[in-house]
XYZ file of C-alpha atoms in Angstrom:
376
model
C 12.553 -5.549 6.115
C 10.688 -2.257 6.498
C 7.524 -1.833 4.421
C 7.456 0.866 1.750
C 4.288 2.250 3.349
C 2.961 2.239 6.900
C -0.413 3.859 6.295
C -2.437 3.219 3.121
C -5.763 4.514 1.833
C -7.840 2.348 -0.508
C -10.562 4.141 -2.484
C -13.190 1.614 -3.553
C -14.536 -1.445 -1.748
C -14.898 -3.844 -4.666
C -13.080 -7.145 -5.023
C -9.663 -5.570 -5.775
C -9.895 -3.007 -3.009
C -10.908 -5.576 -0.416
C -8.145 -7.955 -1.495
C -5.582 -5.162 -1.126
C -6.869 -4.370 2.362
C -6.636 -8.007 3.464
C -3.097 -8.477 2.148
C -1.730 -5.180 3.443
C -3.180 -5.765 6.902
C -1.509 -9.180 6.944
C 1.787 -7.279 6.718
C 0.871 -4.969 9.569
C 0.155 -1.938 7.381
C -2.497 0.452 8.687
C -5.341 0.511 6.146
C -8.277 2.867 5.652
C -10.824 1.789 3.034
C -13.540 4.173 1.821
C -16.497 3.000 -0.263
C -19.011 5.416 -1.737
C -21.963 2.993 -1.481
C -23.361 3.212 2.076
C -24.708 -0.344 1.750
C -21.421 -1.794 0.388
C -23.541 -3.693 -2.115
C -22.463 -5.840 -5.038
C -24.872 -5.980 -7.943
C -25.411 -8.674 -10.532
C -26.135 -12.358 -10.719
C -23.505 -15.074 -10.862
C -19.827 -14.827 -11.656
C -17.667 -17.513 -13.285
C -14.152 -17.953 -11.933
C -11.154 -20.035 -12.973
C -8.439 -21.847 -11.097
C -6.172 -18.796 -10.922
C -8.874 -16.942 -8.987
C -9.265 -19.856 -6.581
C -5.501 -19.774 -6.055
C -5.805 -16.093 -5.144
C -8.651 -16.906 -2.733
C -6.430 -19.474 -1.034
C -3.795 -16.771 -0.617
C -6.390 -14.384 0.850
C -7.628 -17.026 3.276
C -11.190 -17.104 1.904
C -11.075 -20.289 -0.197
C -12.855 -22.471 2.357
C -15.652 -19.921 2.748
C -15.943 -19.683 -1.035
C -16.186 -23.455 -1.498
C -18.775 -23.682 1.286
C -21.109 -21.178 -0.381
C -20.203 -21.331 -4.075
C -19.702 -24.248 -6.444
C -16.582 -25.722 -8.014
C -16.098 -28.257 -10.814
C -13.649 -29.364 -13.478
C -13.814 -28.626 -17.196
C -16.239 -26.827 -19.490
C -18.545 -28.873 -21.740
C -19.232 -27.316 -25.164
C -22.410 -28.026 -27.180
C -23.983 -26.925 -30.453
C -27.490 -25.388 -30.252
C -29.250 -28.732 -30.692
C -27.545 -30.085 -27.574
C -24.887 -32.306 -29.152
C -21.655 -32.155 -27.171
C -18.720 -31.242 -29.407
C -15.837 -30.530 -27.023
C -14.645 -30.385 -23.433
C -12.302 -27.603 -22.360
C -9.993 -28.668 -19.514
C -9.573 -26.318 -16.549
C -6.289 -26.909 -14.701
C -6.365 -27.324 -10.914
C -4.210 -24.261 -10.357
C -5.192 -23.764 -6.714
C -3.970 -27.239 -5.775
C -4.780 -30.894 -6.451
C -7.667 -30.734 -3.982
C -9.408 -27.757 -5.626
C -11.322 -27.998 -8.938
C -10.245 -25.675 -11.732
C -13.554 -23.957 -12.395
C -16.112 -22.263 -10.150
C -19.110 -20.006 -9.815
C -20.784 -18.009 -7.067
C -23.330 -15.233 -6.685
C -21.598 -11.851 -6.817
C -23.251 -10.549 -3.625
C -22.184 -13.716 -1.774
C -18.548 -13.308 -2.856
C -18.663 -9.632 -1.905
C -19.943 -10.546 1.577
C -17.193 -13.153 2.067
C -14.501 -10.630 1.132
C -16.102 -7.849 3.198
C -16.125 -10.064 6.287
C -12.457 -10.939 5.685
C -11.599 -7.247 5.216
C -13.115 -6.262 8.551
C -11.624 -9.311 10.279
C -8.173 -8.314 8.975
C -8.463 -5.042 10.881
C -8.957 -2.555 8.065
C -10.854 0.609 8.971
C -13.876 0.733 6.642
C -15.943 3.884 6.041
C -19.070 3.492 3.930
C -20.942 6.242 2.119
C -17.638 8.098 1.852
C -15.191 8.924 -0.917
C -12.430 11.403 -1.647
C -12.929 14.971 -2.789
C -9.301 16.022 -3.234
C -5.906 14.342 -3.455
C -2.718 16.371 -2.962
C 0.669 14.709 -2.792
C 4.246 15.686 -2.107
C 7.492 13.753 -1.866
C 6.699 12.502 1.629
C 3.020 11.592 1.498
C -0.517 12.153 0.221
C -3.110 14.448 1.793
C -6.685 13.380 1.084
C -9.916 15.278 1.741
C -13.067 13.192 2.125
C -16.735 13.741 1.382
C -17.591 13.523 5.105
C -15.444 16.579 5.810
C -12.484 14.714 7.271
C -8.875 14.671 6.066
C -6.059 12.142 6.254
C -2.421 11.771 5.322
C -1.094 8.546 3.814
C 2.119 7.010 2.546
C 0.245 5.412 -0.377
C -3.208 5.753 -1.989
C -4.725 2.906 -4.013
C -7.463 3.682 -6.529
C -9.757 0.675 -6.772
C -12.985 2.422 -7.754
C -13.817 0.522 -10.906
C -14.363 1.012 -14.604
C -15.569 4.611 -14.305
C -12.913 5.508 -11.734
C -12.827 9.034 -10.304
C -9.288 8.387 -9.060
C -8.155 7.568 -12.615
C -9.871 10.699 -13.893
C -8.041 12.754 -11.253
C -4.655 11.100 -11.728
C -4.688 10.641 -15.511
C -7.315 12.990 -17.032
C -6.183 12.045 -20.556
C -6.378 8.257 -20.007
C -8.444 6.183 -22.456
C -12.151 5.765 -21.745
C -13.985 2.418 -21.595
C -14.883 1.118 -25.052
C -18.038 -0.780 -25.980
C -17.180 -4.140 -27.542
C -20.244 -4.736 -29.735
C -21.580 -7.455 -27.452
C -23.801 -7.570 -24.402
C -24.357 -10.242 -21.766
C -27.541 -11.376 -20.066
C -27.523 -13.178 -16.729
C -30.239 -14.803 -14.644
C -30.458 -17.056 -11.589
C -32.395 -20.340 -11.576
C -32.777 -23.553 -9.565
C -30.080 -26.032 -10.564
C -31.235 -29.360 -12.034
C -29.230 -32.481 -11.177
C -27.637 -32.730 -14.639
C -25.915 -29.335 -14.299
C -22.818 -30.316 -12.333
C -20.339 -27.943 -13.978
C -20.014 -25.230 -16.599
C -21.842 -25.905 -19.878
C -21.846 -23.716 -23.011
C -23.917 -23.817 -26.210
C -22.325 -22.031 -29.178
C -24.656 -20.664 -31.805
C -24.246 -18.107 -34.593
C -24.110 -14.612 -33.086
C -25.286 -15.883 -29.678
C -23.746 -18.185 -27.091
C -25.319 -19.309 -23.862
C -24.229 -21.243 -20.834
C -24.986 -22.467 -17.339
C -22.758 -22.483 -14.292
C -23.573 -23.725 -10.761
C -23.252 -21.014 -8.106
C -24.277 -23.019 -5.016
C -25.561 -26.439 -4.022
C -29.015 -25.675 -5.439
C -28.705 -22.671 -7.796
C -27.111 -21.936 -11.158
C -26.809 -18.879 -13.287
C -27.592 -18.536 -16.945
C -25.446 -16.347 -19.170
C -26.189 -15.344 -22.746
C -23.765 -13.304 -24.851
C -25.199 -11.658 -27.954
C -23.959 -9.356 -30.677
C -25.523 -5.927 -30.282
C -23.937 -3.404 -32.688
C -25.226 -0.337 -30.842
C -24.960 0.199 -27.101
C -28.620 1.099 -26.709
C -30.682 1.165 -23.531
C -32.964 -1.838 -22.970
C -35.914 -1.155 -20.656
C -36.083 -3.672 -17.783
C -39.711 -4.317 -18.732
C -38.365 -5.998 -21.901
C -35.719 -8.171 -20.201
C -37.761 -11.343 -19.798
C -39.189 -11.407 -23.324
C -35.840 -10.509 -24.911
C -33.946 -13.215 -23.032
C -36.550 -15.859 -23.849
C -36.333 -14.838 -27.498
C -32.577 -15.358 -27.505
C -32.935 -18.808 -25.945
C -35.465 -19.796 -28.608
C -32.479 -20.139 -30.958
C -31.239 -23.115 -28.893
C -33.485 -26.190 -29.346
C -31.361 -28.225 -26.884
C -33.819 -29.715 -24.360
C -31.970 -28.309 -21.348
C -31.938 -24.806 -22.804
C -35.642 -24.986 -23.535
C -36.262 -26.171 -19.981
C -34.316 -23.144 -18.749
C -36.314 -20.804 -20.988
C -39.566 -22.135 -19.551
C -38.318 -21.571 -15.999
C -37.482 -17.908 -16.542
C -39.889 -15.494 -14.896
C -39.947 -12.132 -13.107
C -38.174 -13.698 -10.101
C -35.123 -14.849 -12.102
C -32.973 -11.764 -11.264
C -32.385 -11.022 -14.947
C -29.698 -8.413 -15.606
C -28.198 -7.082 -18.821
C -24.793 -5.446 -19.227
C -23.115 -4.042 -22.335
C -19.582 -5.432 -22.528
C -16.902 -2.781 -22.242
C -13.148 -2.995 -21.940
C -10.271 -0.736 -21.005
C -6.482 -0.977 -21.051
C -4.684 2.072 -19.698
C -1.063 2.340 -20.906
C 1.653 2.046 -18.280
C 2.447 3.492 -15.836
C -0.572 2.882 -13.599
C 0.776 5.149 -10.885
C 1.861 8.728 -10.378
C 3.892 9.599 -7.340
C 2.290 7.837 -4.378
C -1.080 7.091 -6.000
C -1.559 3.771 -7.837
C -4.464 2.160 -9.689
C -5.559 -1.488 -9.595
C -8.214 -3.701 -11.168
C -10.895 -2.374 -13.504
C -9.585 1.167 -13.096
C -6.787 0.258 -15.521
C -7.610 -3.082 -17.164
C -11.311 -3.888 -17.464
C -11.939 -6.961 -19.586
C -14.908 -8.609 -21.236
C -15.889 -11.925 -19.562
C -14.759 -14.246 -22.353
C -11.972 -15.717 -20.204
C -13.823 -15.338 -16.871
C -10.735 -13.564 -15.538
C -11.646 -9.937 -14.848
C -12.042 -10.400 -11.105
C -8.988 -12.656 -11.107
C -6.495 -10.171 -12.492
C -7.837 -7.388 -10.268
C -7.432 -9.497 -7.133
C -3.984 -10.569 -8.316
C -3.068 -6.875 -8.678
C -3.878 -6.391 -5.010
C -1.792 -9.371 -3.917
C 1.220 -8.353 -5.995
C 1.011 -4.717 -4.894
C 0.927 -5.754 -1.234
C 3.887 -8.068 -1.806
C 5.955 -5.327 -3.389
C 5.066 -2.798 -0.700
C 6.136 -5.379 1.882
C 9.540 -5.840 0.241
C 10.554 -2.349 1.237
C 12.441 0.363 -0.584
C 10.798 3.604 -1.608
C 7.147 3.784 -2.627
C 8.290 4.575 -6.165
C 10.453 1.459 -6.288
C 7.602 -0.715 -4.977
C 5.161 0.670 -7.539
C 7.649 0.156 -10.381
C 8.050 -3.486 -9.352
C 4.260 -3.882 -9.187
C 3.912 -2.416 -12.672
C 6.606 -4.698 -14.088
C 4.916 -7.820 -12.715
C 1.372 -6.933 -13.778
C 1.483 -5.280 -17.210
C 1.948 -8.223 -19.558
C -0.426 -10.588 -17.750
C -3.235 -8.021 -17.637
C -2.636 -6.868 -21.223
C -2.898 -10.479 -22.370
C -6.240 -11.064 -20.645
C -7.825 -7.816 -21.869
C -6.639 -8.123 -25.459
C -7.199 -11.879 -25.784
C -10.704 -11.562 -24.350
C -11.411 -8.738 -26.768
C -10.143 -10.823 -29.683
C -12.458 -13.681 -28.715
C -15.372 -11.271 -28.899
C -14.248 -10.024 -32.324
C -14.087 -13.596 -33.638
C -17.573 -14.312 -32.298
C -19.031 -11.166 -33.850
C -17.416 -11.881 -37.232
C -18.228 -15.599 -37.201
C -14.491 -16.066 -37.579
C -11.962 -18.832 -37.226
C -13.027 -21.297 -34.527
C -9.509 -22.742 -34.448
C -8.084 -19.347 -33.559
C -10.812 -18.949 -30.925
C -9.929 -22.269 -29.311
C -6.196 -21.590 -29.522
C -6.559 -18.229 -27.759
C -8.638 -19.787 -24.982
C -6.132 -22.597 -24.409
C -3.082 -20.332 -24.471
C -4.703 -17.823 -22.110
C -5.647 -20.541 -19.636
C -2.088 -21.858 -19.715
C -0.664 -18.374 -19.154
C -3.014 -17.778 -16.220
C -1.795 -20.996 -14.631
C 1.694 -19.482 -14.329
C 2.664 -17.969 -10.960
C 1.840 -14.309 -10.473
């Protein structure tokens, strides 16, 4: 069957863009990928991932590399601030009986693994470059680039993130990212022997957790209510994070607090979300990942659904038919799953901020995990 597109441009070299490049190249499609950052860097500390993401990594051919450099485990242990364990959340082995259902890795490490796979797949990668103009007709898309060059493509994929310039160009009236009323702190620390999987401590207005990201490191995450999205000077990061951990007398949390110092790679991010109404395409230009469905990290599934977008889009392009038909099929397969993750994650945050119904919170988490276990 003839592919819907023979030559594709991907704008943005994040996780979704790289996944699209890998999958399209597997089908023999010519792929150009442009990334505005000349260093192709990924910022941040650790990232938590579920079984559905590991299933996607298996599809992309990077699961073995991930498991060699990251960390995988089963289940999430839940504690109250004093350290008493109150629950264990199961994490299904979605990627296969041999692959645990929960994982973590450093973001820059995952970005390197995917970048190596993107180049190995044969995609043409240009760094320090982005588009300046997109003009399309019935037969193709003409793109002008910031390095002065031009190209013509059958399909253009916008994968340039939460503050996407492609989205702004394609849908100038689309919704803007919304602040959720929460922020998340992350830091990287040596991993003690007792931290073998994901652990979370739930306190009023603040929750904290640990997740292994390699054989000898873990990352700390702390989610707090912060009504206003105000700037926090980096000089205050260490003291602020230690102050938040003081609310958790659990011995392990206090040990973590004592370990924190200026070398702990502390980062803070206000939590924002976005759900752009369908359609996510216009003509021969389509959006994937955070450009159309950025989620808060409550279900650890933001990277997952973006990478899944890329896989599904490549599948539909490979099935043939017109570009419009392929994009309509992509939209049909992705809307409900992505809507569910964004809105359910947002609802979890609302419950946490309000000190609301813990039963509803647990029910949403369980139902979302079950839905993510379904085939894409």
